[in-house]
Amino acid sequence: MYNPIMENNWLEIADEAIDTTQIEQQIYERMAKRNFQLYNNSECPKEIARKLWQEMIGNTISNKLAISLETCDIVPRNYVIDWRIPILGPINALLRRLINAEIRRFLSSSLEQQSYVNRQVYQLLHDLLEENAQLRREIESIRKTQKQVEHHASSSILS
């Protein structure tokens, strides 16, 4: 079955002596076109920010976040892969050590990096929440001052 969309995704090399820079240029052009389509069809950044703010902070004015530092870790620090079958004894212990070592070798660094990123995002959210509360207090103070000035101005006009 002919699919015109798939035809645009194929890279045809018609000649063996073709210049690789031309192929590279075609690839970059296609990537730029796809990236433009991806970002062009996405939501407005203000809408994304509003949804994220509503999800993470909501209408809270206090300096408390619903998440804790422990939830930033993907795997708890004291987590041990538990696989104990007492019948097999030494063979089981050897296999468990090998499996634990392999799993940790492949996953530990990635999980630690993600946990670090999560902690950084948590700290940023905490800082933003504090700044948000401070700005709300300042706005409220400015509104009170403005009301006092308006009240003073209206009372002096009436006198």
CSV table of N, CA and C in Angstrom, one decimal:
chain,number,residue,atom,x,y,z
A,1,MET,N,0.8,-1.2,0.0
A,1,MET,CA,0.0,0.0,0.0
A,1,MET,C,0.9,1.2,0.0
A,2,TYR,N,0.6,2.2,-0.9
A,2,TYR,CA,1.4,3.4,-1.0
A,2,TYR,C,1.0,4.4,0.1
A,3,ASN,N,2.0,4.9,0.7
A,3,ASN,CA,1.8,5.9,1.8
A,3,ASN,C,2.6,7.1,1.5
A,4,PRO,N,2.0,8.3,1.1
A,4,PRO,CA,2.8,9.4,0.7
A,4,PRO,C,3.6,10.0,1.9
A,5,ILE,N,3.1,9.8,3.1
A,5,ILE,CA,3.8,10.3,4.3
A,5,ILE,C,5.1,9.5,4.5
A,6,MET,N,5.0,8.2,4.3
A,6,MET,CA,6.2,7.4,4.5
A,6,MET,C,7.3,7.7,3.4
A,7,GLU,N,6.8,8.1,2.2
A,7,GLU,CA,7.8,8.4,1.2
A,7,GLU,C,8.7,9.6,1.6
A,8,ASN,N,8.1,10.6,2.3
A,8,ASN,CA,8.9,11.7,2.8
A,8,ASN,C,9.9,11.3,3.9
A,9,ASN,N,9.7,10.2,4.5
A,9,ASN,CA,10.6,9.8,5.6
A,9,ASN,C,11.8,9.0,5.1
A,10,TRP,N,11.7,8.5,3.9
A,10,TRP,CA,12.8,7.7,3.4
A,10,TRP,C,13.9,8.6,2.8
A,11,LEU,N,15.1,8.2,3.0
A,11,LEU,CA,16.2,8.9,2.4
A,11,LEU,C,16.8,8.0,1.3
A,12,GLU,N,16.7,8.5,0.1
A,12,GLU,CA,17.1,7.7,-1.0
A,12,GLU,C,18.5,8.2,-1.5
A,13,ILE,N,19.4,7.2,-1.6
A,13,ILE,CA,20.7,7.5,-2.1
A,13,ILE,C,20.8,6.9,-3.5
A,14,ALA,N,20.7,7.8,-4.5
A,14,ALA,CA,20.6,7.3,-5.9
A,14,ALA,C,22.0,7.0,-6.5
A,15,ASP,N,23.0,7.6,-6.0
A,15,ASP,CA,24.3,7.4,-6.6
A,15,ASP,C,25.3,7.0,-5.5
A,16,GLU,N,26.2,6.1,-5.9
A,16,GLU,CA,27.2,5.7,-4.9
A,16,GLU,C,28.2,6.8,-4.6
A,17,ALA,N,28.4,7.7,-5.5
A,17,ALA,CA,29.4,8.7,-5.4
A,17,ALA,C,28.8,10.0,-4.8
A,18,ILE,N,27.6,9.9,-4.2
A,18,ILE,CA,26.9,11.1,-3.7
A,18,ILE,C,27.7,11.7,-2.5
A,19,ASP,N,27.6,13.0,-2.4
A,19,ASP,CA,28.3,13.7,-1.4
A,19,ASP,C,27.6,13.6,0.0
A,20,THR,N,28.3,13.2,1.0
A,20,THR,CA,27.7,13.0,2.3
A,20,THR,C,27.2,14.3,2.9
A,21,THR,N,27.8,15.4,2.6
A,21,THR,CA,27.3,16.6,3.1
A,21,THR,C,25.9,16.9,2.6
A,22,GLN,N,25.6,16.5,1.4
A,22,GLN,CA,24.3,16.7,0.9
A,22,GLN,C,23.3,15.9,1.7
A,23,ILE,N,23.6,14.6,2.0
A,23,ILE,CA,22.8,13.8,2.8
A,23,ILE,C,22.6,14.4,4.2
A,24,GLU,N,23.7,14.8,4.7
A,24,GLU,CA,23.6,15.5,6.1
A,24,GLU,C,22.7,16.7,6.0
A,25,GLN,N,22.8,17.5,5.0
A,25,GLN,CA,21.9,18.6,4.9
A,25,GLN,C,20.4,18.2,4.8
A,26,GLN,N,20.2,17.2,4.0
A,26,GLN,CA,18.8,16.7,3.9
A,26,GLN,C,18.2,16.3,5.3
A,27,ILE,N,19.1,15.6,6.0
A,27,ILE,CA,18.7,15.1,7.3
A,27,ILE,C,18.4,16.3,8.2
A,28,TYR,N,19.3,17.3,8.2
A,28,TYR,CA,19.0,18.4,9.1
A,28,TYR,C,17.8,19.2,8.7
A,29,GLU,N,17.5,19.3,7.4
A,29,GLU,CA,16.3,20.0,6.9
A,29,GLU,C,15.0,19.2,7.4
A,30,ARG,N,15.1,17.9,7.3
A,30,ARG,CA,13.9,17.1,7.7
A,30,ARG,C,13.7,17.2,9.2
A,31,MET,N,14.8,17.2,10.0
A,31,MET,CA,14.7,17.3,11.4
A,31,MET,C,14.2,18.7,11.8
A,32,ALA,N,14.6,19.7,11.2
A,32,ALA,CA,14.1,21.1,11.5
A,32,ALA,C,12.6,21.2,11.1
A,33,LYS,N,12.2,20.6,10.0
A,33,LYS,CA,10.8,20.6,9.6
A,33,LYS,C,10.0,19.9,10.7
A,34,ARG,N,10.4,18.7,11.1
A,34,ARG,CA,9.7,17.9,12.1
A,34,ARG,C,9.6,18.7,13.4
A,35,ASN,N,10.7,19.2,13.9
A,35,ASN,CA,10.8,20.0,15.1
A,35,ASN,C,9.8,21.2,15.1
A,36,PHE,N,9.8,21.8,14.0
A,36,PHE,CA,8.9,23.0,13.8
A,36,PHE,C,7.5,22.5,13.9
A,37,GLN,N,7.1,21.4,13.3
A,37,GLN,CA,5.8,20.9,13.4
A,37,GLN,C,5.4,20.5,14.8
A,38,LEU,N,6.4,19.9,15.5
A,38,LEU,CA,6.1,19.5,16.9
A,38,LEU,C,5.8,20.6,17.8
A,39,TYR,N,6.7,21.6,17.7
A,39,TYR,CA,6.5,22.8,18.6
A,39,TYR,C,5.4,23.7,18.1
A,40,ASN,N,5.2,23.7,16.9
A,40,ASN,CA,4.1,24.6,16.3
A,40,ASN,C,2.7,24.1,16.7
A,41,ASN,N,2.6,22.8,16.9
A,41,ASN,CA,1.3,22.3,17.2
A,41,ASN,C,1.0,22.2,18.7
A,42,SER,N,2.0,22.5,19.5
A,42,SER,CA,1.9,22.3,21.0
A,42,SER,C,1.1,23.5,21.6
A,43,GLU,N,0.8,23.3,22.8
A,43,GLU,CA,0.0,24.3,23.5
A,43,GLU,C,0.8,25.6,23.7
A,44,CYS,N,0.1,26.6,24.1
A,44,CYS,CA,0.7,27.9,24.4
A,44,CYS,C,1.5,27.8,25.6
A,45,PRO,N,2.7,28.3,25.7
A,45,PRO,CA,3.6,28.2,26.9
A,45,PRO,C,2.9,28.7,28.1
A,46,LYS,N,2.1,29.8,28.0
A,46,LYS,CA,1.4,30.3,29.2
A,46,LYS,C,0.4,29.3,29.7
A,47,GLU,N,-0.2,28.6,28.8
A,47,GLU,CA,-1.2,27.6,29.2
A,47,GLU,C,-0.5,26.4,29.9
A,48,ILE,N,0.6,26.0,29.4
A,48,ILE,CA,1.4,24.9,30.0
A,48,ILE,C,1.9,25.4,31.4
A,49,ALA,N,2.4,26.6,31.5
A,49,ALA,CA,2.8,27.1,32.8
A,49,ALA,C,1.7,27.2,33.8
A,50,ARG,N,0.5,27.6,33.3
A,50,ARG,CA,-0.6,27.7,34.2
A,50,ARG,C,-1.0,26.3,34.7
A,51,LYS,N,-1.1,25.3,33.8
A,51,LYS,CA,-1.4,23.9,34.2
A,51,LYS,C,-0.4,23.4,35.2
A,52,LEU,N,0.9,23.6,35.0
A,52,LEU,CA,1.9,23.1,35.9
A,52,LEU,C,1.8,23.8,37.2
A,53,TRP,N,1.6,25.1,37.2
A,53,TRP,CA,1.4,25.8,38.5
A,53,TRP,C,0.2,25.3,39.3
A,54,GLN,N,-0.9,25.1,38.6
A,54,GLN,CA,-2.1,24.6,39.2
A,54,GLN,C,-1.9,23.2,39.8
A,55,GLU,N,-1.2,22.4,39.0
A,55,GLU,CA,-0.9,21.0,39.5
A,55,GLU,C,0.0,21.0,40.7
A,56,MET,N,1.1,21.8,40.6
A,56,MET,CA,2.1,21.7,41.6
A,56,MET,C,1.8,22.5,42.9
A,57,ILE,N,1.3,23.7,42.7
A,57,ILE,CA,1.1,24.6,43.8
A,57,ILE,C,-0.4,24.9,44.1
A,58,GLY,N,-1.2,25.0,43.1
A,58,GLY,CA,-2.6,25.2,43.3
A,58,GLY,C,-2.8,26.6,43.9
A,59,ASN,N,-3.8,26.7,44.8
A,59,ASN,CA,-4.1,28.0,45.4
A,59,ASN,C,-3.5,28.1,46.7
A,60,THR,N,-2.4,27.4,47.0
A,60,THR,CA,-1.8,27.5,48.3
A,60,THR,C,-1.0,28.8,48.4
A,61,ILE,N,-1.1,29.4,49.6
A,61,ILE,CA,-0.4,30.7,49.8
A,61,ILE,C,0.7,30.4,50.9
A,62,SER,N,0.6,29.3,51.6
A,62,SER,CA,1.6,28.9,52.6
A,62,SER,C,2.9,28.5,52.0
A,63,ASN,N,3.9,28.3,52.8
A,63,ASN,CA,5.2,27.9,52.2
A,63,ASN,C,5.4,26.4,52.3
A,64,LYS,N,4.3,25.7,52.1
A,64,LYS,CA,4.4,24.2,52.2
A,64,LYS,C,4.1,23.6,50.8
A,65,LEU,N,5.0,22.6,50.5
A,65,LEU,CA,4.7,21.8,49.3
A,65,LEU,C,4.2,20.5,49.7
A,66,ALA,N,3.4,19.9,48.8
A,66,ALA,CA,2.8,18.6,49.1
A,66,ALA,C,3.8,17.5,49.0
A,67,ILE,N,5.0,17.8,48.4
A,67,ILE,CA,6.0,16.7,48.2
A,67,ILE,C,7.1,16.9,49.2
A,68,SER,N,7.8,15.8,49.5
A,68,SER,CA,8.9,15.9,50.4
A,68,SER,C,10.2,15.5,49.7
A,69,LEU,N,11.3,15.7,50.3
A,69,LEU,CA,12.6,15.3,49.7
A,69,LEU,C,12.7,13.8,49.5
A,70,GLU,N,12.0,13.0,50.3
A,70,GLU,CA,12.1,11.5,50.2
A,70,GLU,C,11.4,11.1,48.9
A,71,THR,N,10.4,11.8,48.5
A,71,THR,CA,9.7,11.5,47.3
A,71,THR,C,10.5,11.8,46.0
A,72,CYS,N,11.5,12.6,46.2
A,72,CYS,CA,12.4,12.9,45.0
A,72,CYS,C,13.2,11.7,44.6
A,73,ASP,N,13.5,10.8,45.5
A,73,ASP,CA,14.3,9.6,45.2
A,73,ASP,C,13.4,8.6,44.5
A,74,ILE,N,13.9,8.1,43.4
A,74,ILE,CA,13.1,7.1,42.6
A,74,ILE,C,13.1,5.8,43.4
A,75,VAL,N,14.3,5.4,43.8
A,75,VAL,CA,14.5,4.2,44.6
A,75,VAL,C,14.9,4.7,46.0
A,76,PRO,N,14.2,4.2,47.1
A,76,PRO,CA,14.6,4.6,48.4
A,76,PRO,C,16.1,4.2,48.7
A,77,ARG,N,16.8,5.1,49.5
A,77,ARG,CA,18.2,4.8,49.7
A,77,ARG,C,18.5,3.5,50.4
A,78,ASN,N,17.5,3.0,51.2
A,78,ASN,CA,17.8,1.8,51.9
A,78,ASN,C,17.2,0.6,51.2
A,79,TYR,N,16.8,0.7,49.9
A,79,TYR,CA,16.2,-0.3,49.2
A,79,TYR,C,17.2,-1.4,48.8
A,80,VAL,N,16.8,-2.7,49.1
A,80,VAL,CA,17.7,-3.8,48.8
A,80,VAL,C,16.8,-4.8,48.0
A,81,ILE,N,17.4,-5.3,46.9
A,81,ILE,CA,16.7,-6.2,46.1
A,81,ILE,C,16.7,-7.5,46.9
A,82,ASP,N,15.5,-7.9,47.2
A,82,ASP,CA,15.3,-9.1,48.1
A,82,ASP,C,14.8,-10.3,47.3
A,83,TRP,N,15.7,-11.3,47.3
A,83,TRP,CA,15.3,-12.5,46.5
A,83,TRP,C,15.9,-13.6,47.2
A,84,ARG,N,15.2,-14.2,48.2
A,84,ARG,CA,15.7,-15.2,49.0
A,84,ARG,C,14.8,-16.5,48.9
A,85,ILE,N,15.5,-17.5,48.5
A,85,ILE,CA,14.8,-18.8,48.4
A,85,ILE,C,15.7,-19.7,49.2
A,86,PRO,N,15.3,-20.0,50.5
A,86,PRO,CA,16.2,-20.8,51.3
A,86,PRO,C,16.6,-22.2,50.8
A,87,ILE,N,15.8,-22.8,50.0
A,87,ILE,CA,16.1,-24.1,49.5
A,87,ILE,C,17.4,-24.2,48.7
A,88,LEU,N,17.7,-23.2,47.9
A,88,LEU,CA,18.8,-23.2,47.0
A,88,LEU,C,20.1,-22.8,47.7
A,89,GLY,N,20.1,-22.1,48.8
A,89,GLY,CA,21.3,-21.8,49.6
A,89,GLY,C,22.4,-21.1,48.8
A,90,PRO,N,23.6,-21.6,48.8
A,90,PRO,CA,24.7,-20.9,48.2
A,90,PRO,C,24.6,-20.5,46.7
A,91,ILE,N,23.9,-21.3,45.9
A,91,ILE,CA,23.7,-20.9,44.5
A,91,ILE,C,22.8,-19.7,44.5
A,92,ASN,N,21.8,-19.7,45.3
A,92,ASN,CA,20.9,-18.5,45.3
A,92,ASN,C,21.7,-17.2,45.8
A,93,ALA,N,22.6,-17.4,46.8
A,93,ALA,CA,23.3,-16.2,47.2
A,93,ALA,C,24.2,-15.7,46.1
A,94,LEU,N,24.9,-16.6,45.4
A,94,LEU,CA,25.8,-16.2,44.3
A,94,LEU,C,25.0,-15.5,43.2
A,95,LEU,N,23.9,-16.1,42.8
A,95,LEU,CA,23.1,-15.5,41.7
A,95,LEU,C,22.5,-14.1,42.2
A,96,ARG,N,22.1,-14.0,43.4
A,96,ARG,CA,21.6,-12.8,43.9
A,96,ARG,C,22.6,-11.7,43.9
A,97,ARG,N,23.9,-12.0,44.3
A,97,ARG,CA,25.0,-11.0,44.3
A,97,ARG,C,25.2,-10.6,42.8
A,98,LEU,N,25.3,-11.5,41.9
A,98,LEU,CA,25.5,-11.2,40.5
A,98,LEU,C,24.4,-10.3,40.0
A,99,ILE,N,23.2,-10.7,40.2
A,99,ILE,CA,22.0,-9.9,39.7
A,99,ILE,C,22.0,-8.5,40.3
A,100,ASN,N,22.2,-8.4,41.6
A,100,ASN,CA,22.2,-7.1,42.3
A,100,ASN,C,23.3,-6.2,41.7
A,101,ALA,N,24.5,-6.8,41.5
A,101,ALA,CA,25.6,-6.0,40.9
A,101,ALA,C,25.3,-5.5,39.5
A,102,GLU,N,24.7,-6.4,38.7
A,102,GLU,CA,24.4,-6.0,37.3
A,102,GLU,C,23.3,-4.9,37.3
A,103,ILE,N,22.3,-5.1,38.1
A,103,ILE,CA,21.2,-4.1,38.1
A,103,ILE,C,21.8,-2.8,38.6
A,104,ARG,N,22.5,-2.8,39.7
A,104,ARG,CA,23.1,-1.6,40.2
A,104,ARG,C,24.0,-0.9,39.2
A,105,ARG,N,24.8,-1.7,38.5
A,105,ARG,CA,25.8,-1.2,37.5
A,105,ARG,C,25.0,-0.4,36.4
A,106,PHE,N,23.9,-1.0,35.9
A,106,PHE,CA,23.2,-0.3,34.8
A,106,PHE,C,22.2,0.7,35.3
A,107,LEU,N,21.7,0.6,36.4
A,107,LEU,CA,20.6,1.5,36.8
A,107,LEU,C,21.0,2.6,37.9
A,108,SER,N,21.9,2.3,38.7
A,108,SER,CA,22.2,3.2,39.9
A,108,SER,C,22.6,4.6,39.4
A,109,SER,N,23.5,4.7,38.5
A,109,SER,CA,23.9,6.1,38.1
A,109,SER,C,22.7,6.9,37.5
A,110,SER,N,21.9,6.2,36.7
A,110,SER,CA,20.7,6.9,36.1
A,110,SER,C,19.7,7.3,37.2
A,111,LEU,N,19.5,6.4,38.1
A,111,LEU,CA,18.5,6.7,39.1
A,111,LEU,C,19.0,7.8,40.1
A,112,GLU,N,20.3,7.8,40.3
A,112,GLU,CA,20.9,8.8,41.2
A,112,GLU,C,20.8,10.2,40.5
A,113,GLN,N,21.1,10.2,39.2
A,113,GLN,CA,21.0,11.5,38.4
A,113,GLN,C,19.6,12.0,38.4
A,114,GLN,N,18.6,11.1,38.2
A,114,GLN,CA,17.2,11.5,38.2
A,114,GLN,C,16.8,12.0,39.6
A,115,SER,N,17.2,11.3,40.6
A,115,SER,CA,16.9,11.8,41.9
A,115,SER,C,17.5,13.2,42.2
A,116,TYR,N,18.7,13.4,41.7
A,116,TYR,CA,19.4,14.7,41.9
A,116,TYR,C,18.5,15.8,41.1
A,117,VAL,N,18.1,15.5,39.9
A,117,VAL,CA,17.3,16.4,39.2
A,117,VAL,C,16.0,16.7,39.9
A,118,ASN,N,15.4,15.6,40.4
A,118,ASN,CA,14.1,15.8,41.2
A,118,ASN,C,14.3,16.7,42.4
A,119,ARG,N,15.5,16.5,43.1
A,119,ARG,CA,15.8,17.4,44.3
A,119,ARG,C,16.0,18.8,43.9
A,120,GLN,N,16.6,19.0,42.7
A,120,GLN,CA,16.8,20.4,42.2
A,120,GLN,C,15.5,21.0,41.9
A,121,VAL,N,14.6,20.3,41.2
A,121,VAL,CA,13.3,20.8,40.9
A,121,VAL,C,12.5,21.1,42.1
A,122,TYR,N,12.6,20.2,43.1
A,122,TYR,CA,11.9,20.4,44.4
A,122,TYR,C,12.4,21.7,45.0
A,123,GLN,N,13.7,21.9,45.0
A,123,GLN,CA,14.3,23.2,45.6
A,123,GLN,C,13.8,24.4,44.9
A,124,LEU,N,13.8,24.3,43.5
A,124,LEU,CA,13.3,25.4,42.7
A,124,LEU,C,11.8,25.7,43.0
A,125,LEU,N,11.0,24.7,43.1
A,125,LEU,CA,9.6,24.9,43.4
A,125,LEU,C,9.4,25.5,44.8
A,126,HIS,N,10.2,25.0,45.7
A,126,HIS,CA,10.2,25.6,47.1
A,126,HIS,C,10.5,27.1,47.1
A,127,ASP,N,11.6,27.4,46.4
A,127,ASP,CA,12.0,28.8,46.3
A,127,ASP,C,10.9,29.7,45.6
A,128,LEU,N,10.4,29.1,44.5
A,128,LEU,CA,9.3,29.9,43.8
A,128,LEU,C,8.1,30.0,44.7
A,129,LEU,N,7.8,29.0,45.5
A,129,LEU,CA,6.6,29.2,46.4
A,129,LEU,C,6.9,30.3,47.4
A,130,GLU,N,8.1,30.3,47.9
A,130,GLU,CA,8.4,31.4,48.9
A,130,GLU,C,8.3,32.8,48.2
A,131,GLU,N,8.9,32.9,47.0
A,131,GLU,CA,8.8,34.1,46.3
A,131,GLU,C,7.4,34.5,46.0
A,132,ASN,N,6.6,33.5,45.6
A,132,ASN,CA,5.2,33.8,45.3
A,132,ASN,C,4.5,34.3,46.5
A,133,ALA,N,4.7,33.7,47.7
A,133,ALA,CA,4.1,34.2,48.9
A,133,ALA,C,4.5,35.6,49.3
A,134,GLN,N,5.8,35.9,49.1
A,134,GLN,CA,6.3,37.2,49.3
A,134,GLN,C,5.7,38.2,48.4
A,135,LEU,N,5.6,37.9,47.1
A,135,LEU,CA,5.0,38.8,46.2
A,135,LEU,C,3.5,39.0,46.5
A,136,ARG,N,2.8,38.0,46.9
A,136,ARG,CA,1.4,38.2,47.3
A,136,ARG,C,1.3,39.1,48.5
A,137,ARG,N,2.2,39.0,49.5
A,137,ARG,CA,2.2,39.9,50.6
A,137,ARG,C,2.4,41.3,50.2
A,138,GLU,N,3.4,41.5,49.3
A,138,GLU,CA,3.7,42.9,48.8
A,138,GLU,C,2.5,43.4,48.0
A,139,ILE,N,1.9,42.6,47.2
A,139,ILE,CA,0.7,43.1,46.4
A,139,ILE,C,-0.4,43.5,47.4
A,140,GLU,N,-0.6,42.7,48.4
A,140,GLU,CA,-1.6,43.0,49.4
A,140,GLU,C,-1.3,44.3,50.1
A,141,SER,N,0.0,44.5,50.4
A,141,SER,CA,0.4,45.8,51.1
A,141,SER,C,0.2,47.0,50.2
A,142,ILE,N,0.5,46.8,48.9
A,142,ILE,CA,0.3,47.9,47.9
A,142,ILE,C,-1.2,48.2,47.8
A,143,ARG,N,-2.0,47.2,47.8
A,143,ARG,CA,-3.5,47.4,47.7
A,143,ARG,C,-4.0,48.2,48.9
A,144,LYS,N,-3.5,47.8,50.1
A,144,LYS,CA,-3.9,48.5,51.3
A,144,LYS,C,-3.5,50.0,51.2
A,145,THR,N,-2.3,50.2,50.8
A,145,THR,CA,-1.7,51.6,50.7
A,145,THR,C,-2.6,52.3,49.7
A,146,GLN,N,-2.9,51.7,48.6
A,146,GLN,CA,-3.7,52.4,47.5
A,146,GLN,C,-5.1,52.7,48.0
A,147,LYS,N,-5.7,51.8,48.8
A,147,LYS,CA,-7.0,52.1,49.4
A,147,LYS,C,-6.9,53.2,50.4
A,148,GLN,N,-5.9,53.3,51.2
A,148,GLN,CA,-5.7,54.4,52.1
A,148,GLN,C,-5.6,55.7,51.4
A,149,VAL,N,-4.8,55.7,50.3
A,149,VAL,CA,-4.5,56.9,49.6
A,149,VAL,C,-5.9,57.4,48.9
A,150,GLU,N,-6.6,56.4,48.3
A,150,GLU,CA,-7.9,56.8,47.7
A,150,GLU,C,-8.9,57.3,48.8
A,151,HIS,N,-8.9,56.6,49.9
A,151,HIS,CA,-9.8,57.0,51.0
A,151,HIS,C,-9.4,58.4,51.5
A,152,HIS,N,-8.1,58.7,51.6
A,152,HIS,CA,-7.6,60.0,52.1
A,152,HIS,C,-8.0,61.1,51.1
A,153,ALA,N,-7.8,60.7,49.8
A,153,ALA,CA,-8.0,61.7,48.7
A,153,ALA,C,-9.5,62.0,48.6
A,154,SER,N,-10.4,61.0,48.7
A,154,SER,CA,-11.8,61.2,48.6
A,154,SER,C,-12.3,62.0,49.9
A,155,SER,N,-11.8,61.7,51.0
A,155,SER,CA,-12.2,62.5,52.2
A,155,SER,C,-11.7,63.9,52.2
A,156,SER,N,-10.5,64.2,51.6
A,156,SER,CA,-10.1,65.5,51.5
A,156,SER,C,-10.8,66.3,50.4
A,157,ILE,N,-11.3,65.6,49.4
A,157,ILE,CA,-12.1,66.3,48.3
A,157,ILE,C,-13.5,66.7,48.9
A,158,LEU,N,-14.0,65.8,49.7
A,158,LEU,CA,-15.3,66.1,50.3
A,158,LEU,C,-15.3,67.2,51.4
A,159,SER,N,-14.2,67.4,52.0
A,159,SER,CA,-14.0,68.4,53.0
A,159,SER,C,-13.9,69.8,52.5
